[in-house]
């Protein structure tokens, strides 16, 4: 019947619509389920990938065991690594450094880098040495080092650097080190070459955070980069400290200030630059040299307090003088890093600081110390601790040899140097203390008597014992090995070049070669032989 057919058609249409709606809901639900499933799979994939990456990162940065573990990423560690590899070409060496960079030279941070004409020097960290040759601040390019995850599997061994990590606990009985991330590394031989941390001033430590944020404790690449940027942004920088670092930075910034509106101030408690090292007359002469570089030198300055107000740092001195500045650089010495002494049961020296070591630079069984942190016994001068590049090179090298079984004593008399720009510099050996009596002999300098010209003629750049290995032969072949010494200079003279002998009990214990270069082998012989005084002291 038509009505019945119409009803059935209507029912079928309703069913189709219902089925269509159900199908749509089904597909919607299916789509939702598929979306959820895909989301779950993506999460699971990301979690798996994260686990894989973490595992890879763990394997990449942390071998569980290494034959040679070197704690610290400075000059001493690199010298030790190179020495170990020289004695044992298949050796596997891991350097653990809390810095983000591989081992590099620190001296250029306050010397040559500041005199570079390269506008990108803070990025390239390349510089021209006084001899005109260009090189990087880094001892070796990244390709020199083996990736940490490949160190133990590489056939011929190598040197790996684990950056951004710090050893916080050393178990010398179990030969195991703990890192700041909680991981552990076992070792067979261990070197502690942790260097030191720049000291601050009590007045700055007591000051507000605003003061501390505007203070640089100069030591690392990051400090150089930061200070270099600041030197073109702020109106004034004050360097507190009159020693090597403070005077070098003052001259470097002063030279730069001559081409800008930057005011450079240097203050220190002594009466002249490097007053703890140089005789008074030479210290005062040096201060005049620093002033000519564009530096406002304030001597006899003892800092009482430092505050921040109205956008400026206010430095109050004990004698009432006031100094306003935008930024402060504290260059007042170094504190050896000895945090591992307690956990490792290592002895510290109460007089000089640092880890006490024996003649072979060994602190405990299978543990050696080199560089700034080592307090060693000098057979000529007694127990000492030295904070210079040459000592780091040679002590690190000897420690590396002894870690391979050499058992050699440390008899080296390390040298150090300081350059006040390319025109004035000195090299020294032994104990150079202005409190000791001195004998000084000087002569008029020539155009050749500068760090730059000496480096150009000799071909040397960064000066250390390793640089002098070829100079010894040069000196022995030269007709000017024993220079004739002129009569002692008078107070008013220009101390162009000369030699200062430091005496203790009428015996020479230190020598400064003032604008005399490439003659350290001769000075070393004088120091080692311990010549007695033959002329009156200054």
Coordinates of C-alpha atoms in Angstrom, one line a residue:
X1 CA 0.0 0.0 0.0
X2 CA 1.2 3.4 -0.8
X3 CA 0.9 4.5 2.8
X4 CA 2.7 1.5 4.0
X5 CA 5.4 1.9 1.4
X6 CA 5.8 5.5 2.5
X7 CA 6.2 4.4 6.1
X8 CA 8.7 1.8 5.3
X9 CA 10.6 4.3 3.1
X10 CA 10.6 6.7 6.0
X11 CA 11.8 4.0 8.5
X12 CA 14.6 3.1 6.1
X13 CA 15.6 6.7 5.7
X14 CA 15.6 7.1 9.5
X15 CA 17.7 4.0 9.9
X16 CA 20.1 5.2 7.2
X17 CA 20.4 8.6 9.0
X18 CA 20.9 6.8 12.3
X19 CA 23.5 4.6 10.8
X20 CA 25.2 7.6 9.1
X21 CA 25.2 9.4 12.4
X22 CA 26.5 6.3 14.2
X23 CA 29.2 5.9 11.5
X24 CA 30.2 9.5 11.9
X25 CA 30.4 9.1 15.7
X26 CA 32.3 5.9 15.1
X27 CA 34.8 7.6 12.8
X28 CA 35.0 10.5 15.2
X29 CA 35.7 8.1 18.1
X30 CA 38.1 6.1 15.9
X31 CA 39.9 9.3 15.0
X32 CA 40.0 10.3 18.6
X33 CA 41.4 6.9 19.6
X34 CA 43.9 7.1 16.8
X35 CA 44.9 10.6 17.9
X36 CA 45.3 9.4 21.5
X37 CA 47.3 6.4 20.2
X38 CA 49.5 8.7 18.1
X39 CA 50.0 11.0 21.1
X40 CA 50.9 8.1 23.3
X41 CA 53.4 6.8 20.7
X42 CA 54.9 10.2 20.3
X43 CA 55.4 10.5 24.1
X44 CA 56.8 7.0 24.2
X45 CA 59.1 7.9 21.3
X46 CA 60.2 11.1 22.9
X47 CA 60.8 9.3 26.2
X48 CA 62.8 6.6 24.5
X49 CA 64.7 9.2 22.5
X50 CA 65.4 11.2 25.7
X51 CA 66.6 8.0 27.5
X52 CA 68.8 7.3 24.5
X53 CA 70.2 10.8 24.4
X54 CA 70.8 10.8 28.2
X55 CA 72.5 7.5 27.9
X56 CA 74.6 8.7 25.0
X57 CA 75.4 11.9 26.9
X58 CA 76.4 9.9 29.9
X59 CA 78.6 7.7 27.8
X60 CA 80.1 10.7 26.0
X61 CA 81.2 12.6 29.1
X62 CA 82.0 10.0 31.7
X63 CA 84.1 6.9 31.3
X64 CA 83.7 4.8 34.5
X65 CA 87.5 4.1 34.7
X66 CA 90.6 5.8 33.3
X67 CA 94.3 4.9 33.7
X68 CA 95.3 8.6 34.2
X69 CA 92.9 11.1 35.8
X70 CA 94.0 14.8 35.8
X71 CA 91.9 17.1 37.9
X72 CA 91.9 20.6 36.6
X73 CA 92.0 21.9 33.0
X74 CA 94.9 24.4 33.2
X75 CA 98.5 24.6 32.0
X76 CA 99.8 22.0 34.5
X77 CA 97.3 19.4 33.5
X78 CA 97.9 19.9 29.8
X79 CA 101.7 19.7 30.4
X80 CA 101.2 16.5 32.4
X81 CA 99.0 14.9 29.7
X82 CA 101.6 15.7 27.0
X83 CA 104.4 14.3 29.2
X84 CA 102.4 11.1 30.0
X85 CA 101.8 10.5 26.3
X86 CA 105.4 11.1 25.5
X87 CA 106.5 8.5 27.9
X88 CA 103.6 6.1 27.2
X89 CA 102.3 6.7 23.6
X90 CA 99.3 4.4 24.2
X91 CA 98.3 6.1 27.5
X92 CA 94.6 7.1 28.0
X93 CA 94.3 10.4 29.8
X94 CA 91.2 12.1 31.0
X95 CA 91.3 15.8 32.1
X96 CA 88.3 17.0 34.2
X97 CA 87.8 20.7 34.1
X98 CA 85.2 22.9 35.7
X99 CA 85.7 25.4 32.8
X100 CA 83.8 25.3 29.6
X101 CA 87.0 25.5 27.4
X102 CA 89.8 23.0 26.8
X103 CA 93.2 23.9 28.3
X104 CA 94.6 27.3 27.3
X105 CA 97.4 29.8 28.2
X106 CA 96.4 32.4 30.8
X107 CA 99.2 35.0 30.3
X108 CA 97.8 36.4 27.1
X109 CA 94.6 37.2 28.9
X110 CA 96.3 40.2 30.6
X111 CA 99.0 40.7 27.9
X112 CA 98.9 40.2 24.1
X113 CA 95.2 39.8 23.6
X114 CA 94.6 43.4 24.7
X115 CA 96.9 44.7 22.0
X116 CA 95.3 42.9 19.2
X117 CA 93.9 44.8 16.3
X118 CA 91.3 42.1 15.6
X119 CA 87.8 43.4 16.4
X120 CA 86.7 39.8 16.9
X121 CA 89.5 38.9 19.3
X122 CA 87.1 38.0 22.1
X123 CA 85.7 35.3 19.8
X124 CA 88.7 34.1 18.0
X125 CA 91.1 34.3 21.0
X126 CA 93.9 34.6 18.5
X127 CA 96.7 37.1 19.0
X128 CA 100.0 38.2 17.6
X129 CA 102.9 37.5 19.9
X130 CA 105.5 40.2 20.3
X131 CA 107.5 38.4 17.6
X132 CA 104.7 39.0 15.1
X133 CA 103.6 35.4 14.8
X134 CA 99.9 34.7 15.3
X135 CA 98.6 31.8 17.4
X136 CA 95.6 30.8 19.4
X137 CA 95.3 31.0 23.2
X138 CA 94.5 27.3 23.2
X139 CA 97.3 24.8 23.5
X140 CA 95.8 22.5 20.9
X141 CA 92.7 22.6 18.5
X142 CA 89.7 20.5 19.4
X143 CA 90.7 17.9 16.9
X144 CA 93.7 17.1 19.1
X145 CA 91.5 15.6 21.8
X146 CA 89.7 12.3 21.8
X147 CA 86.0 12.3 22.6
X148 CA 85.4 11.1 26.1
X149 CA 83.2 8.3 25.1
X150 CA 85.9 7.0 22.7
X151 CA 88.8 7.3 25.1
X152 CA 88.8 3.8 26.5
X153 CA 88.1 2.1 23.2
X154 CA 90.6 4.0 21.1
X155 CA 93.4 1.7 20.0
X156 CA 96.3 4.2 20.4
X157 CA 95.0 6.1 23.5
X158 CA 94.8 9.8 23.6
X159 CA 93.8 12.8 25.8
X160 CA 90.1 13.6 26.5
X161 CA 88.8 16.7 28.2
X162 CA 85.6 16.6 30.3
X163 CA 84.5 20.2 30.6
X164 CA 82.0 21.8 32.9
X165 CA 82.5 19.2 35.6
X166 CA 84.2 19.4 39.0
X167 CA 85.7 16.7 41.2
X168 CA 84.2 17.2 44.7
X169 CA 85.5 14.2 46.5
X170 CA 88.6 12.0 46.2
X171 CA 88.9 8.6 47.8
X172 CA 92.6 7.8 47.6
X173 CA 92.2 4.4 49.2
X174 CA 89.7 3.2 46.5
X175 CA 91.3 5.3 43.7
X176 CA 88.0 6.9 43.0
X177 CA 86.8 10.4 42.3
X178 CA 83.3 11.8 42.7
X179 CA 82.0 14.6 40.4
X180 CA 79.6 17.3 41.2
X181 CA 76.8 15.5 39.3
X182 CA 77.1 12.5 41.6
X183 CA 78.9 10.3 39.1
X184 CA 82.2 8.4 39.8
X185 CA 85.4 7.7 38.0
X186 CA 88.0 5.2 39.1
X187 CA 91.7 5.7 38.2
X188 CA 95.1 4.2 38.5
X189 CA 97.1 7.4 38.7
X190 CA 95.7 10.9 39.6
X191 CA 97.1 14.4 39.3
X192 CA 95.6 17.4 41.2
X193 CA 96.2 20.5 39.3
X194 CA 93.3 22.6 40.4
X195 CA 95.1 26.0 40.3
X196 CA 93.6 28.8 42.3
X197 CA 90.7 31.2 42.8
X198 CA 91.2 35.0 42.6
X199 CA 91.0 36.7 46.0
X200 CA 88.6 39.4 46.7
X201 CA 88.9 42.3 49.1
X202 CA 87.1 42.2 52.5
X203 CA 85.6 45.6 51.6
X204 CA 84.0 44.0 48.5
X205 CA 82.9 40.9 50.2
X206 CA 81.1 43.0 52.8
X207 CA 79.5 45.2 50.1
X208 CA 76.0 44.9 48.5
X209 CA 75.2 42.7 45.5
X210 CA 75.2 45.9 43.4
X211 CA 78.9 46.3 44.1
X212 CA 79.7 42.6 43.5
X213 CA 77.8 42.6 40.2
X214 CA 80.2 45.5 39.1
X215 CA 83.4 43.7 40.3
X216 CA 85.6 41.4 38.2
X217 CA 87.9 38.9 39.8
X218 CA 90.1 38.4 36.7
X219 CA 91.2 34.8 35.9
X220 CA 89.4 33.1 33.0
X221 CA 88.6 33.6 29.4
X222 CA 85.1 34.7 30.4
X223 CA 86.6 37.4 32.5
X224 CA 88.7 38.7 29.6
X225 CA 85.6 38.7 27.3
X226 CA 83.5 40.5 29.9
X227 CA 86.1 43.2 30.7
X228 CA 86.9 43.8 27.1
X229 CA 83.2 44.5 26.4
X230 CA 82.9 46.7 29.4
X231 CA 86.0 48.8 28.4
X232 CA 84.0 50.1 25.4
X233 CA 80.7 50.7 27.3
X234 CA 81.6 52.2 30.7
X235 CA 83.2 55.5 31.5
X236 CA 85.7 54.4 34.1
X237 CA 87.4 51.2 35.3
X238 CA 89.3 51.0 38.6
X239 CA 91.9 48.2 39.1
X240 CA 92.7 47.5 42.7
X241 CA 96.1 45.8 43.0
X242 CA 99.6 46.8 42.0
X243 CA 101.2 43.4 41.3
X244 CA 101.8 41.7 38.0
X245 CA 98.2 41.2 36.9
X246 CA 97.0 44.6 38.1
X247 CA 99.9 46.5 36.4
X248 CA 99.5 44.6 33.2
X249 CA 95.8 45.2 33.0
X250 CA 96.3 48.8 33.9
X251 CA 98.8 49.3 31.0
X252 CA 96.6 47.4 28.6
X253 CA 93.4 49.4 29.4
X254 CA 95.4 52.6 29.6
X255 CA 96.7 52.1 26.1
X256 CA 93.2 51.5 24.9
X257 CA 91.9 54.5 26.8
X258 CA 94.1 56.8 24.8
X259 CA 91.9 56.0 21.8
X260 CA 88.6 56.5 23.7
X261 CA 87.0 58.3 26.6
X262 CA 87.6 55.5 29.1
X263 CA 89.2 56.6 32.4
X264 CA 91.5 54.0 33.9
X265 CA 92.4 54.1 37.6
X266 CA 94.8 51.9 39.4
X267 CA 95.2 51.9 43.2
X268 CA 97.2 49.8 45.6
X269 CA 98.6 50.1 49.2
X270 CA 102.3 50.1 48.2
X271 CA 104.2 53.3 47.2
X272 CA 104.7 52.1 43.6
X273 CA 103.8 49.5 41.1
X274 CA 105.0 46.0 41.9
X275 CA 106.2 47.4 45.2
X276 CA 106.3 43.9 46.8
X277 CA 108.7 42.7 44.1
X278 CA 110.9 45.5 42.8
X279 CA 113.3 47.7 44.8
X280 CA 111.7 51.0 45.7
X281 CA 113.5 53.1 43.1
X282 CA 112.6 50.7 40.3
X283 CA 109.0 50.4 41.5
X284 CA 108.6 54.2 41.4
X285 CA 110.1 54.3 37.9
X286 CA 107.6 51.7 36.8
X287 CA 104.8 53.7 38.2
X288 CA 105.8 56.7 36.0
X289 CA 105.8 54.3 33.0
X290 CA 102.3 53.2 33.9
X291 CA 101.1 56.8 34.2
X292 CA 102.5 57.5 30.7
X293 CA 100.3 54.7 29.4
X294 CA 97.3 56.9 30.4
X295 CA 96.6 55.4 33.8
X296 CA 95.6 57.5 36.9
X297 CA 97.7 55.8 39.6
X298 CA 96.8 56.2 43.2
X299 CA 99.4 54.8 45.5
X300 CA 99.3 54.3 49.3
X301 CA 95.7 53.5 48.9
X302 CA 94.0 51.1 51.4
X303 CA 90.4 50.4 50.5
X304 CA 88.0 50.9 53.5
X305 CA 84.6 50.4 51.9
X306 CA 82.9 50.2 48.5
X307 CA 79.3 51.2 48.0
X308 CA 76.9 51.8 45.1
X309 CA 74.7 54.8 44.7
X310 CA 73.4 57.1 42.0
X311 CA 74.7 54.7 39.3
X312 CA 78.3 54.8 40.5
X313 CA 80.6 52.8 42.7
X314 CA 82.1 54.8 45.5
X315 CA 85.4 53.6 46.9
X316 CA 86.4 55.0 50.3
X317 CA 90.1 54.9 51.3
X318 CA 91.3 54.7 54.9
X319 CA 93.0 58.1 54.5
X320 CA 89.7 59.7 53.6
X321 CA 90.1 59.9 49.8
X322 CA 87.1 59.1 47.7
X323 CA 87.1 57.6 44.2
X324 CA 84.1 57.2 41.9
X325 CA 84.1 54.6 39.2
X326 CA 81.8 52.4 37.0
X327 CA 83.5 49.1 37.5
X328 CA 86.2 47.5 39.7
X329 CA 88.8 44.8 38.8
X330 CA 90.2 43.2 41.9
X331 CA 93.7 41.9 41.2
X332 CA 94.9 41.1 44.7
X333 CA 96.3 37.5 44.5
X334 CA 95.3 33.9 44.3
X335 CA 93.9 31.4 46.8
X336 CA 95.0 27.8 45.9
X337 CA 92.0 25.5 45.4
X338 CA 92.4 22.8 48.1
X339 CA 88.9 21.6 48.6
X340 CA 89.9 18.0 48.0
X341 CA 92.3 17.9 50.9
X342 CA 89.7 16.9 53.5
X343 CA 88.1 14.0 51.6
X344 CA 91.5 12.7 50.3
X345 CA 93.3 13.2 53.6
X346 CA 96.0 15.4 52.1
X347 CA 98.2 17.7 54.1
X348 CA 98.1 21.4 53.5
X349 CA 100.9 23.9 54.2
X350 CA 100.1 26.4 56.9
X351 CA 102.5 29.0 55.8
X352 CA 102.3 29.0 52.0
X353 CA 99.0 27.2 51.4
X354 CA 98.5 24.5 48.9
X355 CA 99.0 20.7 49.1
X356 CA 102.3 19.6 50.6
X357 CA 104.2 17.3 48.3
X358 CA 107.5 15.4 48.4
X359 CA 110.4 15.9 46.1
X360 CA 108.7 14.0 43.3
X361 CA 105.5 16.2 43.7
X362 CA 103.6 13.2 45.2
X363 CA 101.1 13.9 47.9
X364 CA 99.9 10.3 48.5
X365 CA 100.2 6.9 46.9
X366 CA 99.1 7.3 43.2
X367 CA 98.3 11.0 43.8
X368 CA 100.5 13.9 42.5
X369 CA 100.1 17.7 42.6
X370 CA 101.4 20.3 40.2
X371 CA 101.0 24.0 39.4
X372 CA 99.6 26.7 41.7
X373 CA 98.2 24.3 44.2
X374 CA 101.5 22.4 44.9
X375 CA 103.7 23.4 47.9
X376 CA 107.0 21.8 47.2
X377 CA 110.4 21.7 48.8
X378 CA 113.1 23.7 46.9
X379 CA 116.6 22.3 47.7
X380 CA 118.1 25.9 47.5
X381 CA 115.3 28.0 48.9
X382 CA 113.2 25.8 51.1
X383 CA 109.5 25.1 50.9
X384 CA 107.7 27.2 48.4
X385 CA 104.5 27.6 46.4
X386 CA 104.8 29.3 43.0
X387 CA 102.0 30.8 40.9
X388 CA 103.6 31.3 37.5
X389 CA 103.2 29.9 34.0
X390 CA 106.7 28.3 33.8
X391 CA 106.3 26.5 37.1
X392 CA 102.9 25.1 35.9
X393 CA 104.6 23.9 32.7
X394 CA 107.6 22.3 34.3
X395 CA 105.9 20.9 37.4
X396 CA 103.1 19.5 35.3
X397 CA 105.6 17.9 32.9
X398 CA 107.6 16.3 35.8
X399 CA 104.5 15.1 37.6
X400 CA 103.4 13.4 34.3
X401 CA 106.7 11.7 34.0
X402 CA 106.5 10.5 37.6
X403 CA 103.0 9.2 37.0
X404 CA 104.6 6.9 34.4
X405 CA 107.2 5.7 36.9
X406 CA 110.1 8.1 36.4
X407 CA 110.5 9.0 40.1
X408 CA 112.4 12.3 39.3
X409 CA 112.8 15.1 41.9
X410 CA 111.7 18.6 41.2
X411 CA 114.8 20.7 41.2
X412 CA 113.7 23.2 38.6
X413 CA 114.2 26.9 39.4
X414 CA 111.1 28.3 37.6
X415 CA 111.1 31.7 36.0
X416 CA 108.4 34.3 35.4
X417 CA 107.9 37.4 33.4
X418 CA 105.8 40.5 33.2
X419 CA 105.3 42.9 30.3
X420 CA 104.0 46.4 30.6
X421 CA 103.0 46.5 27.0
X422 CA 105.4 45.7 24.1
X423 CA 108.1 48.2 25.3
X424 CA 108.9 47.4 28.9
X425 CA 109.2 44.0 30.5
X426 CA 111.3 41.8 32.8
X427 CA 112.1 38.2 33.5
X428 CA 112.9 36.9 37.0
X429 CA 113.9 33.7 38.8
X430 CA 114.1 32.7 42.5
X431 CA 112.9 34.8 45.4
X432 CA 112.3 38.4 44.3
X433 CA 111.0 40.2 47.4
X434 CA 111.4 43.9 47.8
X435 CA 112.0 43.3 51.5
X436 CA 115.4 41.7 50.7
X437 CA 118.5 43.8 50.1
X438 CA 119.3 44.2 46.4
X439 CA 122.2 45.0 44.1
X440 CA 121.2 46.7 40.9
X441 CA 123.3 47.5 37.8
X442 CA 121.8 49.4 34.9
X443 CA 122.7 50.7 31.4
X444 CA 121.1 52.9 28.8
X445 CA 118.6 50.9 26.8
X446 CA 118.6 50.7 23.0
X447 CA 115.7 50.2 20.6
X448 CA 116.4 46.4 20.8
X449 CA 115.8 46.3 24.5
X450 CA 112.0 45.7 24.5
X451 CA 109.9 42.6 24.8
X452 CA 108.7 43.1 21.2
X453 CA 112.1 43.4 19.6
X454 CA 113.6 40.6 21.7
X455 CA 110.8 38.3 20.6
X456 CA 111.2 39.3 17.0
X457 CA 114.9 38.4 17.1
X458 CA 114.6 35.2 19.0
X459 CA 111.4 33.9 17.5
X460 CA 110.0 33.1 21.0
X461 CA 106.5 34.1 22.1
X462 CA 105.1 32.8 25.3
X463 CA 108.1 32.5 27.6
X464 CA 108.6 29.5 29.7
X465 CA 111.2 26.8 30.4
X466 CA 110.0 24.9 27.3
X467 CA 110.7 28.0 25.2
X468 CA 114.2 28.2 26.5
X469 CA 115.3 24.7 25.6
X470 CA 116.7 26.1 22.4
X471 CA 117.9 29.3 23.9
X472 CA 120.5 27.6 26.1
X473 CA 122.4 26.4 23.0
X474 CA 122.0 29.9 21.5
X475 CA 123.6 31.5 24.5
X476 CA 126.5 29.0 24.6
X477 CA 127.3 29.7 21.0
X478 CA 127.1 33.5 21.4
X479 CA 130.1 35.7 22.0
X480 CA 128.0 37.9 24.4
X481 CA 127.2 35.1 26.9
X482 CA 128.7 37.1 29.8
X483 CA 127.8 40.7 29.3
X484 CA 129.9 43.3 30.9
X485 CA 128.0 45.0 33.7
X486 CA 128.1 48.8 33.9
X487 CA 128.4 50.8 37.1
X488 CA 125.3 50.9 39.3
X489 CA 122.7 53.4 38.1
X490 CA 121.9 56.5 40.2
X491 CA 118.5 57.3 41.6
X492 CA 117.6 59.9 38.9
X493 CA 118.6 57.7 35.9
X494 CA 116.3 56.1 33.4
X495 CA 116.4 52.4 34.2
X496 CA 116.5 51.4 30.6
X497 CA 117.9 47.9 31.1
X498 CA 119.7 46.1 33.9
X499 CA 120.0 43.3 36.4
X500 CA 118.8 43.3 40.0
X501 CA 120.2 40.7 42.4
X502 CA 118.2 39.8 45.6
X503 CA 120.3 38.7 48.6
X504 CA 119.6 36.6 51.7
X505 CA 122.5 36.0 54.1
X506 CA 124.8 37.6 51.4
X507 CA 123.8 34.9 48.9
X508 CA 122.0 35.6 45.7
X509 CA 118.5 34.0 46.0
X510 CA 116.8 35.9 43.1
X511 CA 117.5 37.7 39.9
X512 CA 115.4 40.2 37.8
X513 CA 116.5 40.9 34.2
X514 CA 115.0 44.3 33.5
X515 CA 114.5 44.7 29.7
X516 CA 117.1 42.0 29.2
X517 CA 115.7 39.1 27.3
X518 CA 116.8 35.5 26.3
X519 CA 119.4 35.4 29.0
X520 CA 117.5 33.4 31.6
X521 CA 119.9 30.4 31.3
X522 CA 122.7 32.7 32.6
X523 CA 120.6 34.0 35.4
X524 CA 119.6 30.4 36.2
X525 CA 123.3 29.5 36.6
X526 CA 123.9 32.4 38.9
X527 CA 120.8 31.4 41.0
X528 CA 121.7 27.7 41.2
X529 CA 125.3 28.3 42.0
X530 CA 124.2 30.7 44.8
X531 CA 126.9 33.4 44.3
X532 CA 127.9 35.4 47.3
X533 CA 127.6 39.1 47.4
X534 CA 130.6 40.9 45.9
X535 CA 129.3 44.6 45.9
X536 CA 127.4 46.7 48.3
X537 CA 123.6 46.4 48.4
X538 CA 121.3 49.2 47.3

